[in-house]
Coordinates of C-alpha atoms in Angstrom, one line a residue:
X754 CA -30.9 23.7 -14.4
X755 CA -31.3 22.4 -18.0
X756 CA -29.6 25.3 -19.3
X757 CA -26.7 25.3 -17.1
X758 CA -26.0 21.3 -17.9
X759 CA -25.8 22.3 -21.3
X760 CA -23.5 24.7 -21.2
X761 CA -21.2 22.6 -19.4
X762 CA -21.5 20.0 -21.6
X763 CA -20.7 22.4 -24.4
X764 CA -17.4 23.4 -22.4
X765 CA -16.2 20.1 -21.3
X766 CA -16.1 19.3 -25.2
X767 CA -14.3 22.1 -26.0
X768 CA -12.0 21.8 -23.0
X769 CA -12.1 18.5 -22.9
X770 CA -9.1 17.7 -25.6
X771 CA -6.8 20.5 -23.6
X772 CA -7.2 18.2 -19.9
X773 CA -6.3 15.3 -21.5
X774 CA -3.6 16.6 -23.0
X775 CA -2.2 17.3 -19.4
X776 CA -2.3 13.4 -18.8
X777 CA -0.5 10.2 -20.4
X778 CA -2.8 8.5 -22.8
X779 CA -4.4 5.7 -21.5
X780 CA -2.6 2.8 -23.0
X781 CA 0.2 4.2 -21.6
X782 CA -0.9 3.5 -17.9
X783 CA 0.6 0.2 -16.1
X784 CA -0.7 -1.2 -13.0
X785 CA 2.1 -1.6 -9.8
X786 CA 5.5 -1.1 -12.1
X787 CA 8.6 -0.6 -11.4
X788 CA 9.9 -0.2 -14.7
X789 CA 11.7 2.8 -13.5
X790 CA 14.1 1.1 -11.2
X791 CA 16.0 -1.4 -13.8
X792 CA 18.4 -2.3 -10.9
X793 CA 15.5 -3.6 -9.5
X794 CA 14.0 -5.4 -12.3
X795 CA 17.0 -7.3 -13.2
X796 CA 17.9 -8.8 -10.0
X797 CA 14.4 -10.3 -10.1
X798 CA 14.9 -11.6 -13.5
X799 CA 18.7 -12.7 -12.4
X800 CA 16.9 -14.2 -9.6
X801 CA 13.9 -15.8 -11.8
X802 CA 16.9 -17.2 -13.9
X803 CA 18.6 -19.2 -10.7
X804 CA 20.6 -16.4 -9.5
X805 CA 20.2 -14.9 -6.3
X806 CA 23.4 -12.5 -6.3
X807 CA 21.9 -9.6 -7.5
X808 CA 18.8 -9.8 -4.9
X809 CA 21.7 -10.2 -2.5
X810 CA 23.8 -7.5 -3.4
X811 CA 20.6 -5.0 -4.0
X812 CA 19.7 -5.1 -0.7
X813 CA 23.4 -5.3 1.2
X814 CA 24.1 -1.9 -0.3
X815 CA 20.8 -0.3 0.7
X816 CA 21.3 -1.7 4.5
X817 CA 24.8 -0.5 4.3
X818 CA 23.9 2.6 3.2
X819 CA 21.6 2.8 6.2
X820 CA 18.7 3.7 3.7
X821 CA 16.1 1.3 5.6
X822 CA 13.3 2.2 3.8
X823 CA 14.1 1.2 0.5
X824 CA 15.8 -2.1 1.8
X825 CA 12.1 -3.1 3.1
X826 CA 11.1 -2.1 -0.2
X827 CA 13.5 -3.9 -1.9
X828 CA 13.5 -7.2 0.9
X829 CA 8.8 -6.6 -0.2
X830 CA 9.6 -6.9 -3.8
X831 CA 12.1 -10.2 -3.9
X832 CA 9.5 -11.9 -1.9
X833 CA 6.8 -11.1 -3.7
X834 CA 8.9 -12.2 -6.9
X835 CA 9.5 -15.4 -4.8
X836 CA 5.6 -16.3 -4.8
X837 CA 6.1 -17.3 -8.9
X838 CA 9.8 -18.7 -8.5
X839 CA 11.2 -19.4 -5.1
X840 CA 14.1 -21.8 -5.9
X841 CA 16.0 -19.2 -6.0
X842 CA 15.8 -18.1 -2.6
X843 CA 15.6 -21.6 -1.2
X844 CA 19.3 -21.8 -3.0
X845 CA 20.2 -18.6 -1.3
X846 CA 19.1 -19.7 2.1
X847 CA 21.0 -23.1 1.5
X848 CA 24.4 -21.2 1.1
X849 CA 24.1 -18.3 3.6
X850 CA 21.4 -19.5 6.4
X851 CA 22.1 -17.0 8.6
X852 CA 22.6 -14.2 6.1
X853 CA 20.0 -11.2 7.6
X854 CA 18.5 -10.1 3.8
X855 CA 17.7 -13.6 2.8
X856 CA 16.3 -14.7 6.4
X857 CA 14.1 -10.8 5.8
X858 CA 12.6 -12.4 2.3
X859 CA 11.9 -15.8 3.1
X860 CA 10.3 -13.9 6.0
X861 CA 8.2 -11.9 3.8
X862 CA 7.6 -14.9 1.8
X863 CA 6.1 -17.0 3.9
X864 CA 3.9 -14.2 4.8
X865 CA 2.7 -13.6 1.6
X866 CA 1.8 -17.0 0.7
X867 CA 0.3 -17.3 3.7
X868 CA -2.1 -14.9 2.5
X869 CA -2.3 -15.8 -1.2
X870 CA -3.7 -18.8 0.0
X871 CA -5.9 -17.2 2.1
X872 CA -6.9 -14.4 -0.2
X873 CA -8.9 -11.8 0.4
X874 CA -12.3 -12.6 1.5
X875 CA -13.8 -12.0 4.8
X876 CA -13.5 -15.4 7.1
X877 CA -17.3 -16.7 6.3
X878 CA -16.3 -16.6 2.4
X879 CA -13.0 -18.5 3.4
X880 CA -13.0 -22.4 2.9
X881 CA -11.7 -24.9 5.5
X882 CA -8.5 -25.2 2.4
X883 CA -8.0 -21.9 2.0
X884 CA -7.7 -21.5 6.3
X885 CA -5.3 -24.5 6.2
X886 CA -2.9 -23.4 3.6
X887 CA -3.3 -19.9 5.0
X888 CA -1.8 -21.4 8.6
X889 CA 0.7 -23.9 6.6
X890 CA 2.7 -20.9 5.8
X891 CA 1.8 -18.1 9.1
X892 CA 3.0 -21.0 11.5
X893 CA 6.6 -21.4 9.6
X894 CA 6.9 -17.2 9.7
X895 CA 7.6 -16.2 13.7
X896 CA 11.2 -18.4 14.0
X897 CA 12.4 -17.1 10.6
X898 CA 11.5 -13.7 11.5
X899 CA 13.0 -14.4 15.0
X900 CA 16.6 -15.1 13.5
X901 CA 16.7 -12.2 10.4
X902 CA 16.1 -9.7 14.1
X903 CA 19.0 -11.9 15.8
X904 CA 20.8 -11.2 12.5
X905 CA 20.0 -7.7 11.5
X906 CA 19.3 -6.3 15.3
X907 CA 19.0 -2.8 13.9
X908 CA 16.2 -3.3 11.3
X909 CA 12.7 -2.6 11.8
X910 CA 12.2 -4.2 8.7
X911 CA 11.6 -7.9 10.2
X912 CA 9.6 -6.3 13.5
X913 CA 6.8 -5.1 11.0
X914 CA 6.7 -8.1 9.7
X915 CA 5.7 -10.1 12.8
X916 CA 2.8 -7.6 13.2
X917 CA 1.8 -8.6 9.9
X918 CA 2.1 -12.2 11.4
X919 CA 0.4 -11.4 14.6
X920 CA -2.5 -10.2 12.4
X921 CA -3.1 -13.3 10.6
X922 CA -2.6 -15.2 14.6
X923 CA -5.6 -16.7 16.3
X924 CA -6.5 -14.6 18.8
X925 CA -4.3 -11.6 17.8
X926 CA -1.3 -12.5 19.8
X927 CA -1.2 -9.5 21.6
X928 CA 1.6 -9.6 23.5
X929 CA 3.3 -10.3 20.3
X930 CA 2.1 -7.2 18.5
X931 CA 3.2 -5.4 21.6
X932 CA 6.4 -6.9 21.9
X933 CA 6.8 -6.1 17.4
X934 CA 5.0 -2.4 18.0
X935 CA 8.0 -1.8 21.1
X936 CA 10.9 -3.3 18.5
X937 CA 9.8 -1.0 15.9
X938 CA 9.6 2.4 17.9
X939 CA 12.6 1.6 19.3
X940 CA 14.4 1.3 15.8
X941 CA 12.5 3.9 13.9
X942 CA 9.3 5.4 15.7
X943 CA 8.0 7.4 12.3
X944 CA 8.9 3.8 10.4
X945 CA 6.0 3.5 7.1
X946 CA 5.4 0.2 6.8
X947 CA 5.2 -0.8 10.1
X948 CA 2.3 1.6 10.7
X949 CA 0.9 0.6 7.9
X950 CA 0.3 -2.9 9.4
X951 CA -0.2 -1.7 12.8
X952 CA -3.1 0.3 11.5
X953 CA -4.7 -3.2 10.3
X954 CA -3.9 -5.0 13.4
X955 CA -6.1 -2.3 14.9
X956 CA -9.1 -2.1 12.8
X957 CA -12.3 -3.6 13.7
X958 CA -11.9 -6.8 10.8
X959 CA -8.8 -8.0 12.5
X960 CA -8.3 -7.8 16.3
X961 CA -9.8 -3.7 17.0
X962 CA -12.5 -1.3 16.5
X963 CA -12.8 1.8 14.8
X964 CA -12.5 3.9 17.9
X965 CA -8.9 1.9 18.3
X966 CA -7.8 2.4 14.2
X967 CA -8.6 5.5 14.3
X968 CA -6.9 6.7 17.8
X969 CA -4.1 5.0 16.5
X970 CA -4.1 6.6 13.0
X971 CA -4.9 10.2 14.2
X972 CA -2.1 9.5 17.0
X973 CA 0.3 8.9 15.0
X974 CA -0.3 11.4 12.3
X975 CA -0.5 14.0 15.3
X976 CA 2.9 13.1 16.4
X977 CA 5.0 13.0 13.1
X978 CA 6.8 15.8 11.6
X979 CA 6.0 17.8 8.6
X980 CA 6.2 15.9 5.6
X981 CA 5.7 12.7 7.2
X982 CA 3.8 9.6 5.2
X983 CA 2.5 9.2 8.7
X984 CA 0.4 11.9 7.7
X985 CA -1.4 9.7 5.3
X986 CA -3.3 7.1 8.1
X987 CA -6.1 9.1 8.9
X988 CA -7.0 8.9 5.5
X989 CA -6.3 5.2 5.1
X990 CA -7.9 4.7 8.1
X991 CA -11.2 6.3 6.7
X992 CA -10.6 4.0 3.7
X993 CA -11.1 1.1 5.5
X994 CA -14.1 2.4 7.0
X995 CA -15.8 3.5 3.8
X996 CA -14.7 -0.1 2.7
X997 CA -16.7 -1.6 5.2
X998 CA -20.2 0.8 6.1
X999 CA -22.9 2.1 3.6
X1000 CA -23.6 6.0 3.1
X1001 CA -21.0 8.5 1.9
X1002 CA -18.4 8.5 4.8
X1003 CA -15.4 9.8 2.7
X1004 CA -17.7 12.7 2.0
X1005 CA -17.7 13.6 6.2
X1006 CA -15.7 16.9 7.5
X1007 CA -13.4 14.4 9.0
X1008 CA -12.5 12.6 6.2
X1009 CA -12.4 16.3 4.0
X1010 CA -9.7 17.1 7.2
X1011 CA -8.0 13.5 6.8
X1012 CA -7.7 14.6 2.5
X1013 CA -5.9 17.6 3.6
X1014 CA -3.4 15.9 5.7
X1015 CA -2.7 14.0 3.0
X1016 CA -2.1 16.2 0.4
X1017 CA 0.6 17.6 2.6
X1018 CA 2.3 14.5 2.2
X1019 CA 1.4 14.0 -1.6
X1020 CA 2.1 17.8 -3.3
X1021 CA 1.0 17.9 -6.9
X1022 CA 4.0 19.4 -8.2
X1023 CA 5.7 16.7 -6.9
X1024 CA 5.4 13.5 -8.7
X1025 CA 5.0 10.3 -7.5
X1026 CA 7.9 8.3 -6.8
X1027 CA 8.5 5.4 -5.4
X1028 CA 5.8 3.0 -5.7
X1029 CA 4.4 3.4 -1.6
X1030 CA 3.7 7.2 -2.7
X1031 CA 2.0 5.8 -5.5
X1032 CA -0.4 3.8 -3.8
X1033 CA -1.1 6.8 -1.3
X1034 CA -1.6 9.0 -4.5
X1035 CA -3.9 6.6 -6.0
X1036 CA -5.7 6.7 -2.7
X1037 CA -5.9 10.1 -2.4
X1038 CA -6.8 10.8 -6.0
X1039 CA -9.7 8.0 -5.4
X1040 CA -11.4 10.0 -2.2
X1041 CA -10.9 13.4 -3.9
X1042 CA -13.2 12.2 -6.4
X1043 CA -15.7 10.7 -4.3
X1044 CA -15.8 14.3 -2.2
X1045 CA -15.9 16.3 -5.3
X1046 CA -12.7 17.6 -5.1
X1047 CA -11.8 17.3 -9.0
X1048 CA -9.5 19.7 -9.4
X1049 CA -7.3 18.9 -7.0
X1050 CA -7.9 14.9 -8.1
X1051 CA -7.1 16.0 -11.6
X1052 CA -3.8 17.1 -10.4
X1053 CA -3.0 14.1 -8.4
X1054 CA -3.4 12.0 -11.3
X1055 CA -0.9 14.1 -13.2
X1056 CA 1.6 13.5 -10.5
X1057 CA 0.8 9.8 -10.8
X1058 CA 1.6 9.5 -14.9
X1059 CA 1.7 6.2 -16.2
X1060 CA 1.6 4.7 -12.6
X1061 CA -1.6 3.0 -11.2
X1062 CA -1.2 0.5 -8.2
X1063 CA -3.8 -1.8 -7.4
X1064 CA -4.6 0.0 -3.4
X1065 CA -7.3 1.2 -2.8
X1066 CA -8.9 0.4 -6.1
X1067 CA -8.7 -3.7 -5.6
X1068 CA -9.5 -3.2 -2.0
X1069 CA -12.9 -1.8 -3.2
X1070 CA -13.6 -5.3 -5.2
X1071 CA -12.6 -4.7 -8.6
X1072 CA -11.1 -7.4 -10.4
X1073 CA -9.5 -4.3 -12.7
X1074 CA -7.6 -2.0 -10.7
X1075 CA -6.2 -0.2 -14.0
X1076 CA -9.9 -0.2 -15.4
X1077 CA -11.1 1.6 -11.8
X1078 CA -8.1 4.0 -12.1
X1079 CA -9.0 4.8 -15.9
X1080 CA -12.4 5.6 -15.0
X1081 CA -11.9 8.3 -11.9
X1082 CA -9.4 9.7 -13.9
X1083 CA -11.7 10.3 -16.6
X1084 CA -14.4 11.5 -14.3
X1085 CA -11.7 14.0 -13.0
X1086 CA -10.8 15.2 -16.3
X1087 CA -14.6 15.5 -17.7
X1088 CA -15.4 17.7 -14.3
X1089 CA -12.2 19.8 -14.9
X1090 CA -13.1 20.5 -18.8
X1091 CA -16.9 21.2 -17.5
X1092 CA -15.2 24.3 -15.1
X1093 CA -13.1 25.9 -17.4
X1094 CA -14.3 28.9 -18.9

C-alpha cells in the first residue's frame, strides 16, 4: 500500500505539469462572467449610466427573433444589474408602462430583491427584518408579473417567474404554482428555467418532499428529448439532497445514473457556453469528483475554461465559490497526473 502511494506520487509529479497544461492557469478563472457576450455587457453599462435603450433593444430583438431562451436570459441579467442601479429601469417603466420586456425585469427585480433581503439562510437563521424586507418586495411581484403575461401572452418567461414567487408565498400558493406550471407547459413544455424553479417549489425546504422533487425531476427528464437540459434535474435534484442529509449520497447508484444523464447534456468536447451550461458543468464537474470520477471531471473542467459560476459551489456554504472551484479542479488534475503511466 506504501509502495503503491509512492509511485503515484512519483507520477502525478511527473505528469502533473502536462494536466495542467490542458487547463487555463488559475488567475485566469472569473466567477459568473459574461465577458463573452459584449452586447450584453454594454447595455448594462448603457443602462448603469441612465440609459435603458440598449436593455430595451437587447431583448426586443431576441423576442422577435422568437429565441425565448436567451430573452429570459437576457430579461435575468438586466434585473439582476438592477439590484446595484435600478433608476434606470424605474425611467424605463415611466416612459413605456406597458412595454412587455420592462414589465419582465422589474418582474425579475422585485423577485430578486425580495430574496437579497432574505438571503439565503434557512427560516430559523432569518430575522424578523430580513422576513419583512423579504415580503416588502414578493407582495409588489404577482400584479407586475400579471401585466408583462397580458403584455407578452406568448412568453413563458414571466409564468416561471410567478413560481419563483409562489415559492417565496406563505403557504405555497398552490393553485398559483398550478395555474404558473399550466401557463408554462402550454408555452413551452421542455422550458429550462421554469423547471428549474419548479424543481424548488417541489423540494422538501420549500412546499414538497423528496419523494415529490424527485418524481418531478426524474419525470421530466424521462419525458424530454435527447439533448435536453431537462436531462440535468435528476442530478440537481440529488444536489439538493446531498445539500441537506449527512453520508455520501452523491456517491449512490442513483446519483452515478443521474451523472450519466447529465453528461449527455454536458459532452466534453463541447465547451461550455452560455452561462446556464456553465452552472450545470460546474455542477457536474463538482459530483464527478465527489464519486471519484476524475477523469471525466478533469474533462469537464476543460470544457468549463476560465468560467466558474457560483452554483453549486455557494449553495454548499462557501463564501468563495472561485476558491471551491480552484480546489476540485486541482484535486481532478492531481488524480489524473497520479493515473497516467
Amino acid at each position: 500500500m506504501a509502495f503503491s502511494r509512492i509511485r503515484k506520487s512519483l507520477r502525478a509529479m511527473k505528469n502533473l505539469e502536462k494536466v495542467e497544461a490542458g487547463l487555463p492557469p488559475e488567475d485566469a478563472v472569473v466567477l459568473d462572467a459574461d465577458d463573452d457576450d459584449p452586447e450584453l455587457v454594454e447595455a448594462v453599462h448603457a443602462a448603469w449610466a441612465g440609459d435603458p435603450g440598449p436593455v430595451a433593444r437587447l431583448l426586443e430583438a431576441a423576442r422577435q427573433a422568437g429565441d425565448r431562451e436567451l430573452h429570459g436570459h437576457y430579461a435575468a441579467e438586466a434585473a439582476e444589474a438592477a439590484l446595484d442601479r435600478d433608476r434606470w429601469l424605474q425611467d424605463w417603466l415611466a416612459g413605456s408602462p406597458d412595454d412587455p420586456d420592462a414589465l419582465l425585469v422589474f418582474g425579475g427585480y422585485l423577485l430578486d430583491r425580495a430574496w437579497e433581503s432574505r438571503g439565503g439562510a434557512y427560516a430559523s437563521r432569518t430575522s424578523d427584518e430580513q422576513f419583512a424586507g423579504f415580503h416588502h418586495y414578493l407582495g409588489q411581484a404577482e400584479p407586475v408579473l400579471r401585466r408583462a403575461i397580458a403584455a407578452d401572452p406568448a412568453s413563458p418567461a414571466p409564468w416561471a417567474l410567478m413560481i419563483t414567487y409562489a415559492v417565496g408565498s406563505p403557504g405555497g400558493r398552490r393553485d398559483l404554482y398550478d395555474e404558473a406550471w399550466a401557463g408554462v407547459l402550454r408555452l413551452n413544455r421542455y422550458d429550462r428555467e421554469a423547471h428549474r424553479v419548479a424543481l424548488q417549489y417541489n423540494c422538501a425546504k420549500w412546499h414538497g418532499s423528496n419523494e415529490e422533487m424527485f418524481a418531478f425531476a426524474y419525470a421530466a427528464s424521462d419525458s424530454a428529448p435527447a439533448g435536453s437540459p431537462l436531462h440535468m434535474l435528476p442530478l440537481r435534484a440529488w444536489v439538493e439532497l446531498d445539500v441537506r442529509e449527512k453520508g455520501r449520497v452523491l456517491d449512490r447508484p442513483e446519483c452515478r445514473e443521474a451523472a450519466n444523464r447529465a453528461l449527455t447534456v454536458c459532452p466534453p468536447a463541447a465547451p461550455a457556453a452560455y452561462r446556464w451550461d456553465r452552472a450545470d458543468r460546474n455542477m457536474l464537474a463538482r459530483v464527478l469528483c465527489a464519486q471519484d470520477r476524475y477523469d471525466e471531471a478533469y474533462a469537464q473542467f476543460q470544457a468549463l475554461g476560465v468560467h466558474a459560476t457560483s452554483f453549486p459551489w455557494t449553495y454548499y456554504g462557501t463564501r468563495d465559490a472561485r476558491a471551491d472551484f480552484l480546489t476540485f479542479r486541482g484535486a481532478a488534475a492531481l488524480k489524473v497526473a497520479e493515473e497516467m503511466r
